Amino acid sequence: MTTFADAPTGTGISPVREPGKPVVVHTPAGADLETAVAWLTAHRAAIQAELHRSGAVLLRGLPVEDAASFAAARDALIQRRAGYKEKATPRTDFGEGVFSSTDLPAVQPIRLHNENSYTLDFPGVLLFGCVIAPEVGGATTVGDMRQALRLLPPELVERFARAGWLLVRTYSELAGLPWYKTFATEDKAVAQAYCDENTVGYAWPDDDSMITRQRRSAIVTHPVTGEKSWFNHFAFWNSRTLDADVREVLVDTYGEDGLPFNTYLGDGSRLTDAEVDTINAVYDRVTVRETWQRGDLMIVDNILCAHGREAYQGDRKILVAMGEPVALADCAPATQPSTTVFVGE
C-alpha cells in the first residue's frame, strides 16, 4: 500500500492508491455524524479536486448507517441534486433524493456504464453509500473512461465519433420496464411531449407498448477538466453483451428488433461480435474494485468514470444519490442528438 505524497498540500486528505482499486481517503476515525459532516464540508474542494483527477474516490470510516445519515453526507458533498430520467432499472425510493443502487437480482452482475448517458442532461456526480456490506462479492466497480477511450482501437473510435451511437428501446409489461414507469406518467401525451422536448423518437405499435429511438454522442468532453471521455451505454445494452441463454430466449420471444434494449452505431449499422467484444474487453481492463465496508461512501464523476456491480451473496444495501446535473450541450458532444439513424440528416 502506498500513500502518494503528491496530493494537494494543505488539503487535509491523503489519497491512498493501490493497483486494481479506486482511490481511498480515510476520514477521521470514530467521528459522530455531525463531526463527519463538518469534515466532509471542510474538505469538499479537496475531494472534488481528487475526483477530477481520479474519477472516483472512496471515503472510508464514516458513520453512515441509514438513508438519513447518507442524505446528510450527500448534502455536504453535493450542492445540487439531479433527477433520474428515462428510468431503465427498478429502484427503491427512500425519499429526499435517496434510492437503492438497483433492485436487480443478486446473481446478476451489472456491467460498467455512465448513468443516463442517453439523456440530454444527466448527473455529473454519483454518490454511493454502504449501509449493509455483502458477505461475498457485490463491489460497486468503477472504470476510468478517459483510459478506455485511449485503449479502444482508433478506427473504432473514429467511427463512433462520426456517427455516435443509437439506442432503441421497446417497452412492454413482459420485459424491461413499461413506458409509464420509464416516463413516470400514465398519460401518453405527457410521455410524447417529453420525447419531443428531449430528441427521442417514438412509436406506438399497439395500445400497451412503445418504441423509442435516440441517437447520442459516444464521446464527450468534461466541462471542467477539458478531457475527452468515452460516455455511452453502447456495449451495456448491445444484444451481443447479453448472456447467451438470455439472448436466445429474448430473441426467440421478441425478435432481434423487439428486444427491451438494443444499440447500434449511430448510422443504424451493427458492429460485429468481435468489435463489441473488443469494447467489453477494454471495460474489463479499466475496471477497479474495492470491497465495501459499512459506512463507506464512494463519489464518482459520472463523465470521467463508469460504474457497475459485481454479483453477490448475502444481504447488501447500497444507497445512491445523484447530483451536479450537466447538460450534454456543455460537453462538446462529438455527435449531435437526433431521432434519426442517418448521419447528417
XYZ file of C-alpha atoms in Angstrom:
345
model
C 0.000 0.000 0.000
C 1.326 3.406 -0.956
C 0.117 6.800 0.188
C 1.086 9.241 -2.526
C 2.765 12.410 -1.363
C 1.661 14.296 -4.455
C -1.842 15.038 -3.156
C -2.558 18.776 -2.988
C -0.738 20.181 0.013
C -2.779 21.624 2.828
C -5.956 19.830 1.796
C -6.124 17.565 4.818
C -6.755 14.421 2.754
C -4.226 11.714 1.915
C -5.365 9.665 -1.093
C -4.269 6.026 -0.991
C -3.679 4.407 -4.369
C -3.350 0.682 -4.932
C -3.355 -1.172 -8.255
C -6.781 -2.521 -9.143
C -8.610 -0.368 -6.604
C -10.225 3.053 -6.599
C -8.516 5.834 -4.659
C -9.319 5.591 -0.931
C -9.406 8.521 1.503
C -9.650 7.710 5.208
C -11.843 10.049 7.233
C -11.366 10.824 10.968
C -11.894 7.614 12.948
C -14.763 7.402 15.411
C -16.419 10.663 14.379
C -20.119 11.125 15.046
C -22.379 12.204 12.186
C -22.205 15.915 12.945
C -18.395 15.850 13.079
C -18.193 13.721 9.932
C -20.480 16.072 8.006
C -18.389 19.050 9.138
C -15.228 17.262 7.950
C -16.777 16.474 4.562
C -17.907 20.076 4.172
C -14.467 21.437 5.062
C -12.736 19.075 2.629
C -15.247 19.187 -0.201
C -12.960 21.182 -2.508
C -10.060 18.787 -1.950
C -12.289 15.757 -2.532
C -13.601 17.335 -5.727
C -10.063 18.013 -6.947
C -9.155 14.376 -6.343
C -12.373 13.323 -8.052
C -11.403 15.250 -11.188
C -8.005 13.608 -11.069
C -9.046 10.007 -10.383
C -12.681 9.803 -11.480
C -13.810 8.084 -8.270
C -12.931 8.438 -4.590
C -13.913 6.032 -1.814
C -14.323 7.722 1.577
C -13.798 5.239 4.427
C -14.631 5.429 8.132
C -17.860 7.437 8.115
C -20.880 6.855 10.407
C -23.297 6.294 7.512
C -25.870 3.852 8.853
C -29.162 4.595 7.068
C -30.824 6.769 4.435
C -30.953 9.801 6.752
C -27.228 9.800 7.575
C -26.417 9.107 3.925
C -28.517 12.109 2.885
C -26.691 14.301 5.421
C -23.319 13.231 3.982
C -24.678 13.757 0.456
C -25.661 17.331 1.246
C -22.123 18.034 2.486
C -20.584 16.806 -0.777
C -23.161 17.594 -3.472
C -24.517 21.092 -3.905
C -27.278 20.412 -6.463
C -29.421 17.302 -6.730
C -30.102 15.610 -10.070
C -33.137 13.579 -11.080
C -33.290 10.072 -12.504
C -34.758 10.358 -16.012
C -35.894 7.781 -18.555
C -35.720 5.019 -15.953
C -34.249 1.728 -17.080
C -33.966 -0.401 -13.912
C -36.080 -0.858 -10.779
C -35.015 1.133 -7.692
C -36.454 1.714 -4.230
C -37.100 5.382 -3.441
C -36.214 6.239 0.172
C -37.197 9.890 -0.233
C -35.158 13.092 -0.304
C -33.380 12.018 -3.489
C -32.010 8.782 -1.993
C -32.516 5.484 -3.865
C -31.331 1.909 -3.787
C -28.459 1.478 -6.215
C -30.546 -1.114 -8.096
C -33.050 -3.821 -7.265
C -31.831 -6.297 -9.873
C -31.207 -9.877 -8.615
C -28.005 -10.519 -6.629
C -26.792 -13.162 -9.087
C -26.847 -10.663 -11.944
C -23.637 -8.620 -12.395
C -24.024 -5.150 -13.878
C -21.506 -4.032 -16.480
C -19.825 -0.641 -16.452
C -21.948 2.245 -17.708
C -22.290 6.024 -17.334
C -25.561 6.951 -15.648
C -28.172 8.413 -18.020
C -25.683 8.701 -20.903
C -28.690 8.639 -23.256
C -30.421 11.746 -21.836
C -29.808 15.380 -22.770
C -28.828 16.224 -19.214
C -27.515 13.808 -16.645
C -25.954 13.660 -13.172
C -22.376 14.877 -13.171
C -21.730 13.160 -9.844
C -22.992 9.952 -8.238
C -22.684 9.101 -4.558
C -22.900 5.516 -3.307
C -23.122 4.591 0.380
C -22.802 1.199 2.065
C -25.373 0.555 4.796
C -25.114 -3.255 4.696
C -21.934 -4.782 3.257
C -22.449 -8.025 1.297
C -20.932 -11.257 2.575
C -19.367 -12.184 -0.770
C -18.776 -10.003 -3.830
C -21.049 -7.059 -4.504
C -18.406 -4.398 -5.093
C -19.502 -1.289 -6.966
C -16.962 -1.460 -9.763
C -15.640 1.666 -11.480
C -13.572 2.311 -14.586
C -11.830 5.390 -15.997
C -13.437 6.235 -19.334
C -10.585 8.539 -20.343
C -8.347 5.497 -20.232
C -10.968 3.412 -22.044
C -11.029 5.938 -24.885
C -7.239 5.698 -25.200
C -7.337 1.890 -25.259
C -10.044 1.475 -27.892
C -8.874 0.898 -31.494
C -8.517 4.318 -33.207
C -10.568 3.217 -36.222
C -13.463 2.200 -33.969
C -13.236 5.476 -32.047
C -13.353 7.422 -35.312
C -16.488 5.588 -36.428
C -18.233 6.397 -33.140
C -17.013 9.991 -33.194
C -18.507 10.423 -36.649
C -21.777 8.506 -36.215
C -22.460 8.399 -32.477
C -24.494 5.527 -31.043
C -28.148 4.626 -31.343
C -30.359 3.334 -28.528
C -33.611 1.558 -29.393
C -35.933 0.641 -26.526
C -39.086 -1.466 -26.677
C -41.309 -1.024 -23.629
C -43.788 -3.655 -22.546
C -45.261 -5.258 -19.452
C -43.422 -8.502 -20.143
C -39.745 -7.477 -20.490
C -37.876 -4.437 -19.234
C -39.904 -1.540 -17.843
C -43.262 -0.439 -19.239
C -43.291 3.056 -20.753
C -45.357 4.597 -17.950
C -42.715 3.659 -15.366
C -39.865 4.944 -17.501
C -41.554 8.295 -18.112
C -43.357 8.437 -14.717
C -46.754 9.121 -16.275
C -49.759 7.144 -17.487
C -50.669 9.892 -19.953
C -49.356 9.139 -23.441
C -49.496 12.826 -24.362
C -47.160 13.667 -21.457
C -44.730 10.923 -22.493
C -44.805 12.137 -26.102
C -44.218 15.741 -25.028
C -41.163 14.635 -23.041
C -39.830 12.761 -26.063
C -40.418 15.750 -28.352
C -38.586 18.067 -25.954
C -35.678 15.651 -25.452
C -34.971 14.487 -29.006
C -36.389 10.997 -28.558
C -38.243 9.426 -31.472
C -41.229 7.255 -30.582
C -43.908 4.979 -31.983
C -46.869 3.076 -30.511
C -47.125 -0.402 -32.094
C -50.254 -1.048 -30.017
C -52.097 0.333 -27.007
C -49.736 -1.144 -24.425
C -46.266 -0.936 -25.979
C -43.958 1.850 -27.082
C -40.719 2.003 -29.068
C -38.223 4.844 -28.706
C -35.118 5.679 -30.679
C -32.431 8.208 -29.837
C -29.014 8.888 -31.296
C -26.419 10.273 -28.909
C -22.733 11.086 -28.880
C -20.422 8.288 -27.763
C -17.648 10.725 -26.840
C -17.944 13.871 -24.742
C -15.602 16.437 -23.214
C -15.662 17.050 -19.474
C -16.815 20.660 -18.949
C -14.354 21.250 -16.091
C -11.242 19.204 -16.876
C -11.474 19.527 -20.679
C -10.695 15.815 -21.130
C -12.399 13.618 -23.680
C -14.234 10.593 -22.308
C -15.976 7.500 -23.681
C -19.539 8.147 -22.445
C -22.367 5.835 -23.507
C -24.391 2.662 -22.948
C -23.485 1.100 -26.286
C -21.889 -2.140 -25.064
C -24.006 -2.242 -21.906
C -27.250 -2.655 -23.877
C -25.973 -4.297 -27.026
C -27.626 -7.656 -27.666
C -24.185 -9.234 -28.072
C -23.417 -8.420 -24.418
C -26.387 -10.395 -23.090
C -25.801 -13.793 -21.546
C -26.087 -16.247 -24.428
C -29.012 -18.187 -22.909
C -30.890 -14.978 -22.030
C -30.303 -13.576 -25.508
C -31.609 -16.732 -27.154
C -34.834 -16.635 -25.132
C -35.402 -12.916 -25.763
C -34.689 -13.134 -29.485
C -36.913 -16.193 -29.850
C -39.694 -14.371 -27.976
C -39.446 -10.818 -29.298
C -37.201 -10.997 -32.346
C -33.890 -9.190 -32.838
C -35.686 -5.876 -33.368
C -38.040 -6.265 -30.409
C -35.599 -6.580 -27.511
C -36.207 -4.333 -24.498
C -32.866 -2.645 -25.271
C -30.544 -2.752 -28.244
C -27.817 -0.495 -29.572
C -26.284 0.256 -32.934
C -23.738 2.555 -34.452
C -25.384 5.926 -34.946
C -25.884 5.297 -38.667
C -28.042 2.273 -37.821
C -25.420 -0.362 -38.656
C -24.483 -3.197 -36.335
C -20.990 -3.790 -35.039
C -19.578 -7.271 -35.463
C -19.483 -9.584 -32.464
C -15.711 -9.174 -32.393
C -15.996 -5.368 -32.240
C -18.497 -5.495 -29.355
C -16.212 -7.961 -27.586
C -13.328 -5.518 -28.055
C -15.248 -2.746 -26.295
C -16.195 -5.058 -23.427
C -12.580 -6.209 -23.126
C -11.494 -2.576 -22.694
C -14.089 -2.150 -19.944
C -12.629 -5.218 -18.231
C -9.116 -3.783 -18.477
C -10.018 -0.488 -16.799
C -12.272 -1.957 -14.080
C -11.154 -1.464 -10.474
C -12.949 -2.572 -7.313
C -12.838 -2.329 -3.542
C -14.776 -4.494 -1.082
C -17.493 -2.496 0.635
C -17.319 -1.788 4.357
C -20.272 -0.426 6.293
C -20.193 3.368 6.310
C -18.158 3.673 3.097
C -19.084 6.374 0.617
C -17.867 6.402 -2.961
C -18.221 9.555 -5.017
C -17.995 9.069 -8.780
C -17.594 11.615 -11.568
C -20.190 10.255 -13.980
C -18.444 11.623 -17.085
C -14.904 10.555 -16.260
C -15.806 7.217 -14.726
C -18.305 4.429 -15.436
C -19.670 2.191 -12.704
C -21.139 -1.302 -12.366
C -21.782 -4.026 -9.804
C -20.458 -7.481 -9.064
C -22.807 -10.344 -8.312
C -23.008 -11.050 -4.594
C -24.214 -13.322 -1.797
C -25.920 -12.327 1.435
C -27.646 -9.094 2.324
C -26.464 -5.937 0.580
C -27.789 -2.403 0.883
C -26.071 0.256 -1.165
C -27.734 3.660 -1.408
C -27.242 6.114 -4.249
C -27.838 9.808 -4.816
C -27.280 11.837 -7.977
C -26.182 15.428 -8.240
C -24.450 18.297 -10.044
C -26.534 17.965 -13.252
C -24.705 18.543 -16.527
C -26.194 19.370 -19.931
C -24.928 17.319 -22.867
C -24.673 20.568 -24.824
C -21.989 21.751 -22.371
C -19.839 18.680 -23.063
C -18.911 19.346 -26.715
C -20.571 16.124 -27.933
C -18.797 14.619 -30.924
C -22.221 13.824 -32.433
C -25.338 15.947 -32.077
C -28.507 14.357 -30.623
C -31.011 13.099 -33.174
C -34.013 10.814 -33.527
C -32.856 9.530 -36.899
C -30.240 6.918 -37.692
C -28.878 8.778 -40.686
C -25.758 10.840 -40.107
C -26.117 14.371 -41.439
C -29.915 14.488 -41.521
